[in-house]
Amino acid sequence: MKILFLTNNAISEPLIEWLRAREEVTVHQDKLTVSDIDRFEPELIVSYSYRHILKRVVLDTMPGRFVNLHISLLPFNRGADPNAWSYLDGTPQGVTIHEIDEGIDTGPILVQQSVTIDESKETLASSYGLLHEAIQALFIAHWGDLRAGRMRGQAQSAPGTFHVSYDFARLKDGLLGAEGWDVPIALLRARYQAICRS
């Protein structure tokens, strides 16, 4: 099968390699256009850590054949920095594979899984890694059904939560501190609560 894999993040490389051992995979990092689809002739399009929003004119070329891998338990933490916001907003952690529509992480859910994070041991960076391990394992476990188009999406429940990149960026220095992405989750929460009180 010809797979067009959309990504801007090296964290996707293990999954790309897994797919390449089984399918014909083209990786694409730029903004996807209709002419790209005409050129690559994919049978399925997989988006994973891809920074560009797909427009309706692109989605209409292959209805039901665009899927996204997102490291949150949708409908919580749509959009940017889902791992961080699960701790800051106190929402459930997990991973979701969903169909892509015109919204941001709003498409019908194909499969999802809760992920338990030990907040007394993990950092923001290590929990990010655990979520990516979980989403890749979920994709692999369901690849046969995804490939064959046997999975049926279920509409997301509302309202959930949503954040743009600026929401975290404006707080980033105060939240990460000297530890950077290795900030312990408990400390991240404490810093956020202090910012909210100030």
PDB file of C-alpha atoms in Angstrom:
ATOM      1  CA  MET A   1       0.000   0.000   0.000  1.00  0.00           C
ATOM      2  CA  LYS A   2       1.201   3.536  -0.786  1.00  0.00           C
ATOM      3  CA  ILE A   3       1.299   5.599   2.415  1.00  0.00           C
ATOM      4  CA  LEU A   4       1.895   9.340   2.515  1.00  0.00           C
ATOM      5  CA  PHE A   5       3.282  10.068   5.979  1.00  0.00           C
ATOM      6  CA  LEU A   6       3.058  13.696   7.133  1.00  0.00           C
ATOM      7  CA  THR A   7       5.430  14.684   9.931  1.00  0.00           C
ATOM      8  CA  ASN A   8       7.795  17.401  11.165  1.00  0.00           C
ATOM      9  CA  ASN A   9       9.163  15.528  14.168  1.00  0.00           C
ATOM     10  CA  ALA A  10      11.973  12.977  14.397  1.00  0.00           C
ATOM     11  CA  ILE A  11       9.991  11.168  17.109  1.00  0.00           C
ATOM     12  CA  SER A  12       7.960   9.618  14.287  1.00  0.00           C
ATOM     13  CA  GLU A  13      11.000   7.814  12.814  1.00  0.00           C
ATOM     14  CA  PRO A  14      10.501   4.434  14.567  1.00  0.00           C
ATOM     15  CA  LEU A  15       6.946   4.240  13.251  1.00  0.00           C
ATOM     16  CA  ILE A  16       8.029   5.270   9.764  1.00  0.00           C
ATOM     17  CA  GLU A  17      10.655   2.521   9.747  1.00  0.00           C
ATOM     18  CA  TRP A  18       8.084  -0.019  10.959  1.00  0.00           C
ATOM     19  CA  LEU A  19       5.749   0.976   8.141  1.00  0.00           C
ATOM     20  CA  ARG A  20       8.505   0.974   5.528  1.00  0.00           C
ATOM     21  CA  ALA A  21       9.220  -2.669   6.312  1.00  0.00           C
ATOM     22  CA  ARG A  22       5.655  -3.442   5.220  1.00  0.00           C
ATOM     23  CA  GLU A  23       4.433  -0.724   2.861  1.00  0.00           C
ATOM     24  CA  GLU A  24       5.580   1.871   0.341  1.00  0.00           C
ATOM     25  CA  VAL A  25       6.010   5.035   2.434  1.00  0.00           C
ATOM     26  CA  THR A  26       6.666   8.606   1.314  1.00  0.00           C
ATOM     27  CA  VAL A  27       7.452  11.146   4.044  1.00  0.00           C
ATOM     28  CA  HIS A  28       6.252  14.710   3.483  1.00  0.00           C
ATOM     29  CA  GLN A  29       7.077  17.687   5.727  1.00  0.00           C
ATOM     30  CA  ASP A  30       5.755  20.664   3.778  1.00  0.00           C
ATOM     31  CA  LYS A  31       2.190  21.936   3.596  1.00  0.00           C
ATOM     32  CA  LEU A  32       0.189  19.353   1.657  1.00  0.00           C
ATOM     33  CA  THR A  33      -1.545  20.414  -1.561  1.00  0.00           C
ATOM     34  CA  VAL A  34      -3.877  18.729  -4.021  1.00  0.00           C
ATOM     35  CA  SER A  35      -1.038  18.569  -6.539  1.00  0.00           C
ATOM     36  CA  ASP A  36       1.063  16.677  -3.973  1.00  0.00           C
ATOM     37  CA  ILE A  37      -1.669  14.065  -3.684  1.00  0.00           C
ATOM     38  CA  ASP A  38      -1.884  13.810  -7.474  1.00  0.00           C
ATOM     39  CA  ARG A  39       1.901  13.346  -7.605  1.00  0.00           C
ATOM     40  CA  PHE A  40       2.255  10.792  -4.772  1.00  0.00           C
ATOM     41  CA  GLU A  41      -1.003   8.882  -5.451  1.00  0.00           C
ATOM     42  CA  PRO A  42      -1.315   7.613  -1.853  1.00  0.00           C
ATOM     43  CA  GLU A  43      -3.905   5.129  -0.701  1.00  0.00           C
ATOM     44  CA  LEU A  44      -3.766   6.341   2.906  1.00  0.00           C
ATOM     45  CA  ILE A  45      -2.450   9.538   4.489  1.00  0.00           C
ATOM     46  CA  VAL A  46      -1.082   9.409   8.033  1.00  0.00           C
ATOM     47  CA  SER A  47      -0.427  12.632   9.956  1.00  0.00           C
ATOM     48  CA  TYR A  48       1.748  12.417  13.064  1.00  0.00           C
ATOM     49  CA  SER A  49       3.393  15.423  14.730  1.00  0.00           C
ATOM     50  CA  TYR A  50       2.688  17.450  11.580  1.00  0.00           C
ATOM     51  CA  ARG A  51       2.544  21.215  12.000  1.00  0.00           C
ATOM     52  CA  HIS A  52       0.300  22.121   9.066  1.00  0.00           C
ATOM     53  CA  ILE A  53      -3.502  22.227   9.068  1.00  0.00           C
ATOM     54  CA  LEU A  54      -5.055  20.368   6.140  1.00  0.00           C
ATOM     55  CA  LYS A  55      -7.576  22.344   4.116  1.00  0.00           C
ATOM     56  CA  ARG A  56     -10.959  21.040   2.988  1.00  0.00           C
ATOM     57  CA  VAL A  57      -9.919  21.036  -0.673  1.00  0.00           C
ATOM     58  CA  VAL A  58      -7.116  18.611   0.238  1.00  0.00           C
ATOM     59  CA  LEU A  59      -9.266  16.437   2.510  1.00  0.00           C
ATOM     60  CA  ASP A  60     -11.903  16.136  -0.197  1.00  0.00           C
ATOM     61  CA  THR A  61      -9.451  14.343  -2.489  1.00  0.00           C
ATOM     62  CA  MET A  62      -9.549  11.183  -0.341  1.00  0.00           C
ATOM     63  CA  PRO A  63     -12.552  11.175   2.017  1.00  0.00           C
ATOM     64  CA  GLY A  64     -12.056   8.934   5.034  1.00  0.00           C
ATOM     65  CA  ARG A  65      -8.416   8.178   4.174  1.00  0.00           C
ATOM     66  CA  PHE A  66      -6.717  10.830   6.314  1.00  0.00           C
ATOM     67  CA  VAL A  67      -5.824   9.786   9.879  1.00  0.00           C
ATOM     68  CA  ASN A  68      -4.017  11.651  12.633  1.00  0.00           C
ATOM     69  CA  LEU A  69      -2.074  10.384  15.637  1.00  0.00           C
ATOM     70  CA  HIS A  70      -2.501  12.704  18.629  1.00  0.00           C
ATOM     71  CA  ILE A  71      -0.965  12.340  22.090  1.00  0.00           C
ATOM     72  CA  SER A  72      -4.043  13.214  24.110  1.00  0.00           C
ATOM     73  CA  LEU A  73      -7.249  11.522  25.139  1.00  0.00           C
ATOM     74  CA  LEU A  74      -9.564  13.473  22.854  1.00  0.00           C
ATOM     75  CA  PRO A  75     -11.679  15.531  23.185  1.00  0.00           C
ATOM     76  CA  PHE A  76      -9.279  16.783  25.863  1.00  0.00           C
ATOM     77  CA  ASN A  77      -6.215  18.765  24.821  1.00  0.00           C
ATOM     78  CA  ARG A  78      -6.883  19.338  21.173  1.00  0.00           C
ATOM     79  CA  GLY A  79      -4.281  21.495  19.490  1.00  0.00           C
ATOM     80  CA  ALA A  80      -0.804  22.359  20.748  1.00  0.00           C
ATOM     81  CA  ASP A  81       1.214  20.981  23.680  1.00  0.00           C
ATOM     82  CA  PRO A  82      -1.331  18.338  24.720  1.00  0.00           C
ATOM     83  CA  ASN A  83       1.037  16.601  27.134  1.00  0.00           C
ATOM     84  CA  ALA A  84       1.733  19.748  29.147  1.00  0.00           C
ATOM     85  CA  TRP A  85      -1.909  20.835  29.234  1.00  0.00           C
ATOM     86  CA  SER A  86      -3.089  17.486  30.547  1.00  0.00           C
ATOM     87  CA  TYR A  87      -1.170  18.307  33.747  1.00  0.00           C
ATOM     88  CA  LEU A  88      -1.915  22.021  33.848  1.00  0.00           C
ATOM     89  CA  ASP A  89      -5.651  21.602  33.200  1.00  0.00           C
ATOM     90  CA  GLY A  90      -5.952  18.380  35.202  1.00  0.00           C
ATOM     91  CA  THR A  91      -7.412  16.433  32.274  1.00  0.00           C
ATOM     92  CA  PRO A  92      -6.962  12.705  31.486  1.00  0.00           C
ATOM     93  CA  GLN A  93      -3.827  11.486  29.753  1.00  0.00           C
ATOM     94  CA  GLY A  94      -3.957   9.209  26.764  1.00  0.00           C
ATOM     95  CA  VAL A  95      -3.511   8.858  23.019  1.00  0.00           C
ATOM     96  CA  THR A  96      -5.933   8.927  20.104  1.00  0.00           C
ATOM     97  CA  ILE A  97      -6.020   7.986  16.431  1.00  0.00           C
ATOM     98  CA  HIS A  98      -8.749   9.907  14.625  1.00  0.00           C
ATOM     99  CA  GLU A  99      -9.991  10.853  11.196  1.00  0.00           C
ATOM    100  CA  ILE A 100      -8.990  14.322  10.055  1.00  0.00           C
ATOM    101  CA  ASP A 101     -11.629  16.953   9.373  1.00  0.00           C
ATOM    102  CA  GLU A 102     -11.366  20.727   8.895  1.00  0.00           C
ATOM    103  CA  GLY A 103     -11.060  21.374  12.630  1.00  0.00           C
ATOM    104  CA  ILE A 104      -7.986  20.940  14.807  1.00  0.00           C
ATOM    105  CA  ASP A 105      -8.075  17.433  16.304  1.00  0.00           C
ATOM    106  CA  THR A 106     -11.876  17.386  16.068  1.00  0.00           C
ATOM    107  CA  GLY A 107     -12.408  14.460  13.679  1.00  0.00           C
ATOM    108  CA  PRO A 108     -14.171  11.199  14.551  1.00  0.00           C
ATOM    109  CA  ILE A 109     -12.220   8.942  16.914  1.00  0.00           C
ATOM    110  CA  LEU A 110     -11.053   5.622  15.472  1.00  0.00           C
ATOM    111  CA  VAL A 111      -9.327   4.253  18.568  1.00  0.00           C
ATOM    112  CA  GLN A 112      -7.889   5.656  21.782  1.00  0.00           C
ATOM    113  CA  GLN A 113      -6.222   4.491  24.940  1.00  0.00           C
ATOM    114  CA  SER A 114      -5.749   5.947  28.409  1.00  0.00           C
ATOM    115  CA  VAL A 115      -2.139   6.189  29.557  1.00  0.00           C
ATOM    116  CA  THR A 116      -1.249   6.215  33.250  1.00  0.00           C
ATOM    117  CA  ILE A 117       1.661   8.526  34.042  1.00  0.00           C
ATOM    118  CA  ASP A 118       3.392   8.245  37.420  1.00  0.00           C
ATOM    119  CA  GLU A 119       3.635  11.939  38.179  1.00  0.00           C
ATOM    120  CA  SER A 120       5.878  11.319  41.182  1.00  0.00           C
ATOM    121  CA  LYS A 121       8.589   9.878  38.894  1.00  0.00           C
ATOM    122  CA  GLU A 122       8.128  11.363  35.436  1.00  0.00           C
ATOM    123  CA  THR A 123       9.172  14.672  33.938  1.00  0.00           C
ATOM    124  CA  LEU A 124       7.520  16.601  31.140  1.00  0.00           C
ATOM    125  CA  ALA A 125      10.085  15.153  28.724  1.00  0.00           C
ATOM    126  CA  SER A 126       9.831  11.543  29.907  1.00  0.00           C
ATOM    127  CA  SER A 127       6.032  11.591  29.907  1.00  0.00           C
ATOM    128  CA  TYR A 128       6.107  13.003  26.363  1.00  0.00           C
ATOM    129  CA  GLY A 129       8.225  10.011  25.364  1.00  0.00           C
ATOM    130  CA  LEU A 130       5.845   7.576  27.059  1.00  0.00           C
ATOM    131  CA  LEU A 131       2.862   9.021  25.190  1.00  0.00           C
ATOM    132  CA  HIS A 132       4.660   8.709  21.871  1.00  0.00           C
ATOM    133  CA  GLU A 133       5.554   5.111  22.649  1.00  0.00           C
ATOM    134  CA  ALA A 134       1.884   4.481  23.429  1.00  0.00           C
ATOM    135  CA  ILE A 135       0.524   6.103  20.258  1.00  0.00           C
ATOM    136  CA  GLN A 136       2.981   4.199  18.065  1.00  0.00           C
ATOM    137  CA  ALA A 137       2.100   0.910  19.761  1.00  0.00           C
ATOM    138  CA  LEU A 138      -1.616   1.670  19.331  1.00  0.00           C
ATOM    139  CA  PHE A 139      -1.112   2.381  15.633  1.00  0.00           C
ATOM    140  CA  ILE A 140       0.835  -0.850  15.131  1.00  0.00           C
ATOM    141  CA  ALA A 141      -1.761  -2.899  17.032  1.00  0.00           C
ATOM    142  CA  HIS A 142      -4.549  -1.579  14.798  1.00  0.00           C
ATOM    143  CA  TRP A 143      -2.631  -1.279  11.545  1.00  0.00           C
ATOM    144  CA  GLY A 144      -4.435  -4.154   9.842  1.00  0.00           C
ATOM    145  CA  ASP A 145      -7.847  -2.583  10.410  1.00  0.00           C
ATOM    146  CA  LEU A 146      -6.609   0.926   9.561  1.00  0.00           C
ATOM    147  CA  ARG A 147      -5.039  -0.331   6.358  1.00  0.00           C
ATOM    148  CA  ALA A 148      -8.187  -2.110   5.284  1.00  0.00           C
ATOM    149  CA  GLY A 149     -10.484   0.784   6.203  1.00  0.00           C
ATOM    150  CA  ARG A 150     -12.405  -1.404   8.645  1.00  0.00           C
ATOM    151  CA  MET A 151     -12.389   1.105  11.515  1.00  0.00           C
ATOM    152  CA  ARG A 152     -15.411   3.360  11.927  1.00  0.00           C
ATOM    153  CA  GLY A 153     -15.019   6.741  13.565  1.00  0.00           C
ATOM    154  CA  GLN A 154     -17.175   7.928  16.449  1.00  0.00           C
ATOM    155  CA  ALA A 155     -17.937  11.622  16.852  1.00  0.00           C
ATOM    156  CA  GLN A 156     -16.112  13.320  19.696  1.00  0.00           C
ATOM    157  CA  SER A 157     -18.057  14.374  22.734  1.00  0.00           C
ATOM    158  CA  ALA A 158     -18.076  18.074  23.541  1.00  0.00           C
ATOM    159  CA  PRO A 159     -16.723  20.346  24.774  1.00  0.00           C
ATOM    160  CA  GLY A 160     -13.265  18.988  25.632  1.00  0.00           C
ATOM    161  CA  THR A 161     -10.340  21.427  25.745  1.00  0.00           C
ATOM    162  CA  PHE A 162      -8.205  23.214  23.170  1.00  0.00           C
ATOM    163  CA  HIS A 163      -4.963  25.206  23.216  1.00  0.00           C
ATOM    164  CA  VAL A 164      -2.915  27.083  20.645  1.00  0.00           C
ATOM    165  CA  SER A 165       0.883  27.166  20.803  1.00  0.00           C
ATOM    166  CA  TYR A 166       0.925  30.663  22.316  1.00  0.00           C
ATOM    167  CA  ASP A 167      -0.955  29.443  25.398  1.00  0.00           C
ATOM    168  CA  PHE A 168       2.057  27.444  26.556  1.00  0.00           C
ATOM    169  CA  ALA A 169       4.737  29.611  24.938  1.00  0.00           C
ATOM    170  CA  ARG A 170       3.795  32.650  27.039  1.00  0.00           C
ATOM    171  CA  LEU A 171       4.234  30.616  30.240  1.00  0.00           C
ATOM    172  CA  LYS A 172       7.099  28.399  29.108  1.00  0.00           C
ATOM    173  CA  ASP A 173      10.049  30.081  30.843  1.00  0.00           C
ATOM    174  CA  GLY A 174       8.266  30.303  34.196  1.00  0.00           C
ATOM    175  CA  LEU A 175       6.994  26.722  34.002  1.00  0.00           C
ATOM    176  CA  LEU A 176      10.129  24.964  32.786  1.00  0.00           C
ATOM    177  CA  GLY A 177      12.650  26.922  34.875  1.00  0.00           C
ATOM    178  CA  ALA A 178      16.256  25.745  35.038  1.00  0.00           C
ATOM    179  CA  GLU A 179      15.198  22.127  34.476  1.00  0.00           C
ATOM    180  CA  GLY A 180      13.812  22.813  31.012  1.00  0.00           C
ATOM    181  CA  TRP A 181      11.803  19.943  29.542  1.00  0.00           C
ATOM    182  CA  ASP A 182      13.124  17.705  32.333  1.00  0.00           C
ATOM    183  CA  VAL A 183      11.022  19.557  34.889  1.00  0.00           C
ATOM    184  CA  PRO A 184       9.282  17.077  37.232  1.00  0.00           C
ATOM    185  CA  ILE A 185       5.553  17.044  36.648  1.00  0.00           C
ATOM    186  CA  ALA A 186       4.773  17.859  40.288  1.00  0.00           C
ATOM    187  CA  LEU A 187       6.988  20.950  40.049  1.00  0.00           C
ATOM    188  CA  LEU A 188       5.398  21.946  36.747  1.00  0.00           C
ATOM    189  CA  ARG A 189       1.969  21.834  38.389  1.00  0.00           C
ATOM    190  CA  ALA A 190       3.169  23.829  41.411  1.00  0.00           C
ATOM    191  CA  ARG A 191       4.669  26.531  39.230  1.00  0.00           C
ATOM    192  CA  TYR A 192       1.495  26.809  37.180  1.00  0.00           C
ATOM    193  CA  GLN A 193      -0.641  27.124  40.309  1.00  0.00           C
ATOM    194  CA  ALA A 194       1.670  29.868  41.578  1.00  0.00           C
ATOM    195  CA  ILE A 195       1.363  31.740  38.258  1.00  0.00           C
ATOM    196  CA  CYS A 196      -2.435  31.431  38.385  1.00  0.00           C
ATOM    197  CA  ARG A 197      -2.519  32.848  41.920  1.00  0.00           C
ATOM    198  CA  SER A 198      -0.282  35.824  41.109  1.00  0.00           C
TER     199      SER A 198
END
